[in-house]
GROMACS .gro file of N, CA and C in nm:
model
  294
    1MET      N    1   1.408  -2.517   2.565
    1MET     CA    2   1.342  -2.450   2.465
    1MET      C    3   1.197  -2.493   2.456
    2THR      N    4   1.104  -2.381   2.463
    2THR     CA    5   0.957  -2.403   2.480
    2THR      C    6   0.918  -2.466   2.345
    3LYS      N    7   0.802  -2.535   2.389
    3LYS     CA    8   0.708  -2.582   2.261
    3LYS      C    9   0.628  -2.463   2.206
    4PRO      N   10   0.624  -2.468   2.063
    4PRO     CA   11   0.562  -2.361   2.000
    4PRO      C   12   0.411  -2.392   2.019
    5SER      N   13   0.341  -2.265   2.006
    5SER     CA   14   0.212  -2.278   2.045
    5SER      C   15   0.119  -2.355   1.928
    6LYS      N   16   0.007  -2.373   1.947
    6LYS     CA   17  -0.070  -2.452   1.832
    6LYS      C   18  -0.081  -2.367   1.707
    7GLU      N   19  -0.110  -2.207   1.725
    7GLU     CA   20  -0.109  -2.119   1.628
    7GLU      C   21   0.025  -2.102   1.536
    8VAL      N   22   0.114  -2.110   1.619
    8VAL     CA   23   0.262  -2.118   1.546
    8VAL      C   24   0.294  -2.233   1.460
    9GLU      N   25   0.231  -2.363   1.534
    9GLU     CA   26   0.260  -2.482   1.447
    9GLU      C   27   0.172  -2.467   1.311
   10LYS      N   28   0.040  -2.422   1.324
   10LYS     CA   29  -0.042  -2.422   1.219
   10LYS      C   30   0.028  -2.320   1.122
   11ILE      N   31   0.069  -2.217   1.146
   11ILE     CA   32   0.130  -2.148   1.056
   11ILE      C   33   0.258  -2.195   1.002
   12GLU      N   34   0.343  -2.267   1.061
   12GLU     CA   35   0.440  -2.343   1.008
   12GLU      C   36   0.372  -2.418   0.882
   13GLN      N   37   0.302  -2.493   0.937
   13GLN     CA   38   0.228  -2.600   0.845
   13GLN      C   39   0.195  -2.520   0.710
   14LEU      N   40   0.131  -2.410   0.725
   14LEU     CA   41   0.074  -2.351   0.606
   14LEU      C   42   0.175  -2.304   0.524
   15LEU      N   43   0.263  -2.232   0.600
   15LEU     CA   44   0.386  -2.188   0.494
   15LEU      C   45   0.462  -2.306   0.434
   16ALA      N   46   0.457  -2.423   0.497
   16ALA     CA   47   0.538  -2.539   0.450
   16ALA      C   48   0.469  -2.590   0.313
   17ASP      N   49   0.343  -2.565   0.324
   17ASP     CA   50   0.245  -2.610   0.168
   17ASP      C   51   0.169  -2.491   0.156
   18PRO      N   52   0.228  -2.383   0.068
   18PRO     CA   53   0.127  -2.271   0.061
   18PRO      C   54   0.023  -2.294  -0.004
   19TRP      N   55  -0.004  -2.388  -0.102
   19TRP     CA   56  -0.118  -2.406  -0.190
   19TRP      C   57  -0.232  -2.487  -0.104
   20ALA      N   58  -0.202  -2.538   0.004
   20ALA     CA   59  -0.292  -2.597   0.093
   20ALA      C   60  -0.354  -2.509   0.191
   21VAL      N   61  -0.330  -2.381   0.180
   21VAL     CA   62  -0.403  -2.261   0.247
   21VAL      C   63  -0.558  -2.268   0.209
   22ASP      N   64  -0.620  -2.266   0.310
   22ASP     CA   65  -0.779  -2.241   0.314
   22ASP      C   66  -0.791  -2.108   0.325
   23ILE      N   67  -0.805  -2.005   0.237
   23ILE     CA   68  -0.819  -1.885   0.261
   23ILE      C   69  -0.938  -1.833   0.342
   24GLU      N   70  -1.067  -1.908   0.312
   24GLU     CA   71  -1.176  -1.898   0.376
   24GLU      C   72  -1.165  -1.914   0.518
   25GLU      N   73  -1.111  -2.046   0.558
   25GLU     CA   74  -1.097  -2.056   0.706
   25GLU      C   75  -1.024  -1.961   0.774
   26LEU      N   76  -0.892  -1.936   0.700
   26LEU     CA   77  -0.808  -1.819   0.775
   26LEU      C   78  -0.899  -1.690   0.796
   27TRP      N   79  -0.974  -1.648   0.672
   27TRP     CA   80  -1.055  -1.519   0.697
   27TRP      C   81  -1.154  -1.541   0.818
   28GLN      N   82  -1.230  -1.652   0.820
   28GLN     CA   83  -1.322  -1.650   0.932
   28GLN      C   84  -1.247  -1.647   1.051
   29GLN      N   85  -1.159  -1.727   1.090
   29GLN     CA   86  -1.076  -1.693   1.226
   29GLN      C   87  -1.029  -1.567   1.252
   30ALA      N   88  -0.973  -1.508   1.143
   30ALA     CA   89  -0.925  -1.380   1.175
   30ALA      C   90  -1.029  -1.272   1.187
   31ALA      N   91  -1.148  -1.287   1.113
   31ALA     CA   92  -1.266  -1.190   1.121
   31ALA      C   93  -1.339  -1.207   1.272
   32HIS      N   94  -1.302  -1.324   1.334
   32HIS     CA   95  -1.362  -1.333   1.478
   32HIS      C   96  -1.254  -1.338   1.591
   33ASN      N   97  -1.115  -1.290   1.542
   33ASN     CA   98  -1.007  -1.279   1.631
   33ASN      C   99  -1.034  -1.157   1.718
   34PRO      N  100  -1.019  -1.139   1.860
   34PRO     CA  101  -1.037  -1.046   1.936
   34PRO      C  102  -0.921  -0.946   1.917
   35ASP      N  103  -0.821  -0.973   1.814
   35ASP     CA  104  -0.704  -0.865   1.800
   35ASP      C  105  -0.765  -0.764   1.704
   36LYS      N  106  -0.787  -0.626   1.763
   36LYS     CA  107  -0.848  -0.541   1.663
   36LYS      C  108  -0.743  -0.496   1.561
   37ASP      N  109  -0.592  -0.514   1.581
   37ASP     CA  110  -0.512  -0.494   1.505
   37ASP      C  111  -0.516  -0.573   1.380
   38LEU      N  112  -0.548  -0.694   1.388
   38LEU     CA  113  -0.549  -0.787   1.285
   38LEU      C  114  -0.661  -0.761   1.199
   39ARG      N  115  -0.792  -0.735   1.274
   39ARG     CA  116  -0.908  -0.726   1.187
   39ARG      C  117  -0.894  -0.606   1.103
   40LYS      N  118  -0.812  -0.505   1.168
   40LYS     CA  119  -0.812  -0.356   1.080
   40LYS      C  120  -0.738  -0.385   0.960
   41ARG      N  121  -0.594  -0.472   0.989
   41ARG     CA  122  -0.511  -0.518   0.881
   41ARG      C  123  -0.593  -0.601   0.779
   42ILE      N  124  -0.663  -0.692   0.801
   42ILE     CA  125  -0.745  -0.771   0.709
   42ILE      C  126  -0.845  -0.699   0.638
   43THR      N  127  -0.898  -0.576   0.710
   43THR     CA  128  -0.979  -0.512   0.633
   43THR      C  129  -0.935  -0.432   0.526
   44SER      N  130  -0.804  -0.365   0.562
   44SER     CA  131  -0.733  -0.274   0.463
   44SER      C  132  -0.664  -0.362   0.358
   45THR      N  133  -0.638  -0.480   0.392
   45THR     CA  134  -0.566  -0.574   0.279
   45THR      C  135  -0.660  -0.625   0.183
   46SER      N  136  -0.801  -0.652   0.244
   46SER     CA  137  -0.907  -0.701   0.161
   46SER      C  138  -0.935  -0.584   0.049
   47ARG      N  139  -0.941  -0.465   0.126
   47ARG     CA  140  -0.991  -0.343   0.031
   47ARG      C  141  -0.873  -0.307  -0.098
   48ARG      N  142  -0.766  -0.319  -0.045
   48ARG     CA  143  -0.652  -0.311  -0.127
   48ARG      C  144  -0.682  -0.404  -0.250
   49TYR      N  145  -0.678  -0.556  -0.218
   49TYR     CA  146  -0.696  -0.643  -0.305
   49TYR      C  147  -0.817  -0.621  -0.404
   50PHE      N  148  -0.931  -0.587  -0.358
   50PHE     CA  149  -1.059  -0.565  -0.430
   50PHE      C  150  -1.037  -0.450  -0.535
   51ASN      N  151  -0.969  -0.339  -0.470
   51ASN     CA  152  -0.941  -0.242  -0.561
   51ASN      C  153  -0.847  -0.268  -0.675
   52ALA      N  154  -0.754  -0.359  -0.637
   52ALA     CA  155  -0.656  -0.404  -0.734
   52ALA      C  156  -0.730  -0.476  -0.861
   53MET      N  157  -0.821  -0.569  -0.808
   53MET     CA  158  -0.913  -0.645  -0.899
   53MET      C  159  -0.993  -0.573  -0.993
   54ARG      N  160  -1.029  -0.473  -0.938
   54ARG     CA  161  -1.125  -0.379  -1.028
   54ARG      C  162  -1.059  -0.259  -1.089
   55ASN      N  163  -0.949  -0.246  -1.073
   55ASN     CA  164  -0.857  -0.134  -1.133
   55ASN      C  165  -0.880  -0.145  -1.266
   56ASN      N  166  -0.928  -0.042  -1.357
   56ASN     CA  167  -0.947  -0.012  -1.485
   56ASN      C  168  -0.894   0.120  -1.544
   57ASP      N  169  -0.815   0.192  -1.437
   57ASP     CA  170  -0.800   0.350  -1.482
   57ASP      C  171  -0.670   0.339  -1.589
   58GLY      N  172  -0.596   0.219  -1.621
   58GLY     CA  173  -0.501   0.245  -1.698
   58GLY      C  174  -0.380   0.278  -1.658
   59LYS      N  175  -0.362   0.313  -1.532
   59LYS     CA  176  -0.226   0.381  -1.450
   59LYS      C  177  -0.153   0.262  -1.399
   60HIS      N  178  -0.211   0.142  -1.368
   60HIS     CA  179  -0.134   0.034  -1.318
   60HIS      C  180  -0.162  -0.093  -1.402
   61GLU      N  181  -0.070  -0.179  -1.411
   61GLU     CA  182  -0.077  -0.307  -1.482
   61GLU      C  183  -0.178  -0.386  -1.412
   62PRO      N  184  -0.286  -0.474  -1.488
   62PRO     CA  185  -0.385  -0.547  -1.432
   62PRO      C  186  -0.317  -0.668  -1.356
   63VAL      N  187  -0.392  -0.706  -1.280
   63VAL     CA  188  -0.321  -0.825  -1.198
   63VAL      C  189  -0.355  -0.943  -1.295
   64LYS      N  190  -0.245  -1.020  -1.331
   64LYS     CA  191  -0.248  -1.150  -1.411
   64LYS      C  192  -0.314  -1.263  -1.351
   65ASN      N  193  -0.287  -1.290  -1.218
   65ASN     CA  194  -0.328  -1.391  -1.178
   65ASN      C  195  -0.390  -1.379  -1.021
   66ALA      N  196  -0.514  -1.354  -1.020
   66ALA     CA  197  -0.576  -1.334  -0.896
   66ALA      C  198  -0.548  -1.391  -0.768
   67GLU      N  199  -0.538  -1.551  -0.784
   67GLU     CA  200  -0.531  -1.644  -0.693
   67GLU      C  201  -0.397  -1.595  -0.621
   68ASN      N  202  -0.277  -1.590  -0.711
   68ASN     CA  203  -0.145  -1.568  -0.676
   68ASN      C  204  -0.147  -1.445  -0.576
   69TYR      N  205  -0.211  -1.332  -0.640
   69TYR     CA  206  -0.216  -1.197  -0.589
   69TYR      C  207  -0.276  -1.196  -0.432
   70LEU      N  208  -0.393  -1.269  -0.419
   70LEU     CA  209  -0.468  -1.269  -0.307
   70LEU      C  210  -0.367  -1.354  -0.204
   71TYR      N  211  -0.302  -1.468  -0.247
   71TYR     CA  212  -0.209  -1.539  -0.168
   71TYR      C  213  -0.091  -1.446  -0.135
   72GLY      N  214  -0.031  -1.372  -0.202
   72GLY     CA  215   0.065  -1.298  -0.177
   72GLY      C  216   0.040  -1.178  -0.073
   73THR      N  217  -0.083  -1.128  -0.095
   73THR     CA  218  -0.120  -1.014  -0.004
   73THR      C  219  -0.172  -1.075   0.141
   74MET      N  220  -0.223  -1.193   0.120
   74MET     CA  221  -0.239  -1.245   0.293
   74MET      C  222  -0.120  -1.288   0.333
   75GLN      N  223  -0.028  -1.350   0.265
   75GLN     CA  224   0.095  -1.420   0.336
   75GLN      C  225   0.159  -1.298   0.378
   76ASN      N  226   0.170  -1.194   0.316
   76ASN     CA  227   0.254  -1.059   0.361
   76ASN      C  228   0.176  -1.003   0.493
   77LEU      N  229   0.027  -0.994   0.499
   77LEU     CA  230  -0.029  -0.940   0.582
   77LEU      C  231  -0.021  -1.042   0.731
   78PHE      N  232  -0.016  -1.153   0.715
   78PHE     CA  233  -0.010  -1.256   0.827
   78PHE      C  234   0.141  -1.251   0.865
   79GLY      N  235   0.234  -1.249   0.794
   79GLY     CA  236   0.379  -1.236   0.811
   79GLY      C  237   0.386  -1.110   0.910
   80VAL      N  238   0.353  -1.005   0.854
   80VAL     CA  239   0.372  -0.864   0.925
   80VAL      C  240   0.310  -0.884   1.056
   81TRP      N  241   0.170  -0.934   1.083
   81TRP     CA  242   0.113  -0.949   1.191
   81TRP      C  243   0.181  -1.038   1.290
   82TRP      N  244   0.240  -1.150   1.245
   82TRP     CA  245   0.305  -1.266   1.334
   82TRP      C  246   0.429  -1.195   1.380
   83ASN      N  247   0.492  -1.123   1.303
   83ASN     CA  248   0.623  -1.066   1.322
   83ASN      C  249   0.601  -0.961   1.447
   84LYS      N  250   0.513  -0.889   1.430
   84LYS     CA  251   0.475  -0.782   1.536
   84LYS      C  252   0.445  -0.849   1.659
   85GLN      N  253   0.377  -0.963   1.682
   85GLN     CA  254   0.325  -1.009   1.786
   85GLN      C  255   0.466  -1.095   1.862
   86ALA      N  256   0.555  -1.126   1.775
   86ALA     CA  257   0.644  -1.222   1.826
   86ALA      C  258   0.761  -1.113   1.892
   87ASN      N  259   0.767  -0.980   1.805
   87ASN     CA  260   0.842  -0.887   1.882
   87ASN      C  261   0.780  -0.839   2.005
   88GLU      N  262   0.664  -0.802   2.022
   88GLU     CA  263   0.624  -0.780   2.131
   88GLU      C  264   0.637  -0.866   2.247
   89LYS      N  265   0.610  -1.000   2.219
   89LYS     CA  266   0.637  -1.117   2.313
   89LYS      C  267   0.778  -1.117   2.390
   90TYR      N  268   0.875  -1.075   2.281
   90TYR     CA  269   1.021  -1.096   2.296
   90TYR      C  270   1.066  -0.987   2.377
   91ARG      N  271   0.994  -0.854   2.336
   91ARG     CA  272   1.057  -0.734   2.412
   91ARG      C  273   0.987  -0.745   2.568
   92ALA      N  274   0.888  -0.817   2.579
   92ALA     CA  275   0.803  -0.849   2.722
   92ALA      C  276   0.882  -0.937   2.799
   93THR      N  277   0.950  -1.029   2.759
   93THR     CA  278   1.044  -1.116   2.806
   93THR      C  279   1.178  -1.073   2.829
   94HIS      N  280   1.216  -0.969   2.778
   94HIS     CA  281   1.359  -0.941   2.759
   94HIS      C  282   1.369  -0.804   2.759
   95PRO      N  283   1.343  -0.740   2.873
   95PRO     CA  284   1.333  -0.596   2.870
   95PRO      C  285   1.473  -0.533   2.866
   96ASP      N  286   1.561  -0.612   2.938
   96ASP     CA  287   1.695  -0.578   2.965
   96ASP      C  288   1.772  -0.552   2.821
   97ASN      N  289   1.716  -0.587   2.719
   97ASN     CA  290   1.777  -0.583   2.581
   97ASN      C  291   1.751  -0.450   2.508
   98PHE      N  292   1.651  -0.362   2.574
   98PHE     CA  293   1.611  -0.249   2.497
   98PHE      C  294   1.617  -0.135   2.558
   0.00000   0.00000   0.00000
């Protein structure tokens, strides 16, 4: 079995203690990440978050805990992105399975 990369180890540490996550640090790392897909996902997730925060049209229930909502949206974003990366890597190393 191969040793996980430093990025994977860091993600696992963050998921082990979710309240120790420094969103600002993750944001800075992701903003300067050369992966255009990740930057696009962060931009759209951030827009959805801020739209939800200022939503006052009465159609939707207001966000009760902004910190939890932000954590949930970012956790979902990085989870989807990481799974996509892992899937692509697996497909590249196991082409006979597809």
